[in-house]
Coordinates of C-alpha atoms in Angstrom, one line a residue:
M1 CA -103.2 127.0 -5.6
V2 CA -100.7 129.5 -3.9
V3 CA -98.6 129.5 -6.9
V4 CA -101.3 130.2 -9.0
G5 CA -102.4 133.0 -6.8
L6 CA -99.0 134.7 -6.7
V7 CA -98.9 134.5 -10.5
L8 CA -102.1 136.2 -10.8
F9 CA -101.3 138.9 -8.4
Y10 CA -97.9 139.8 -9.3
A11 CA -98.2 139.4 -13.1
I12 CA -100.7 142.2 -13.3
Q13 CA -99.2 145.7 -12.9
T14 CA -100.9 148.0 -10.5
K15 CA -101.6 151.1 -12.3
P16 CA -104.2 154.0 -11.6
G17 CA -106.1 153.2 -14.8
I18 CA -106.1 149.5 -14.8
D19 CA -109.1 147.7 -16.4
E20 CA -111.7 146.4 -14.1
S21 CA -111.4 143.0 -15.5
L22 CA -107.6 143.0 -14.8
R23 CA -108.2 144.3 -11.6
A24 CA -110.9 141.6 -10.7
V25 CA -108.3 138.9 -12.1
K26 CA -105.7 140.4 -9.7
H27 CA -108.0 140.3 -6.8
A28 CA -109.2 136.7 -7.7
G29 CA -105.3 135.9 -7.6
T30 CA -105.4 137.1 -4.1
F31 CA -108.3 135.0 -3.0
V32 CA -107.0 132.0 -4.6
G33 CA -103.7 132.4 -3.1
L34 CA -105.1 132.7 0.3
M35 CA -107.6 130.0 -0.2
G36 CA -104.4 127.6 -1.3
I37 CA -102.6 128.5 2.1
G38 CA -105.8 127.5 3.8
V39 CA -106.3 124.5 2.2
F40 CA -102.5 123.4 2.8
I41 CA -102.7 124.2 6.5
A42 CA -105.9 122.3 6.9
G43 CA -104.4 119.2 5.3
M44 CA -101.3 119.6 7.4
L45 CA -103.5 119.8 10.6
L46 CA -105.7 116.8 9.4
Y47 CA -102.5 114.8 8.6
L48 CA -101.1 115.5 12.2
I49 CA -104.5 114.7 14.1
S50 CA -105.1 111.6 12.1
R51 CA -101.7 109.9 12.8
N52 CA -102.0 106.9 14.8
Q53 CA -100.8 107.1 18.3
P54 CA -99.2 104.2 20.0
Q55 CA -101.5 103.1 22.7
P56 CA -99.9 103.1 26.2
E57 CA -99.4 100.0 28.3
D58 CA -101.6 99.4 31.2
T59 CA -99.0 97.9 33.6
F60 CA -101.0 99.1 36.9
G61 CA -102.7 96.1 38.6
R62 CA -100.4 93.4 37.5

């Protein structure tokens, strides 16, 4: 998603007289790229949170 967003954003040149449909595609590329970054960060956080932690040994009272 990030790569697609970058391609859509940078492939379309910014000119004062740009067509409205191309401008919408460029803005959609920005949205898709930012959404891809969010999905990546959320996935990374879910992976880090869901890892199994070793249980500490209870040696008190033995």
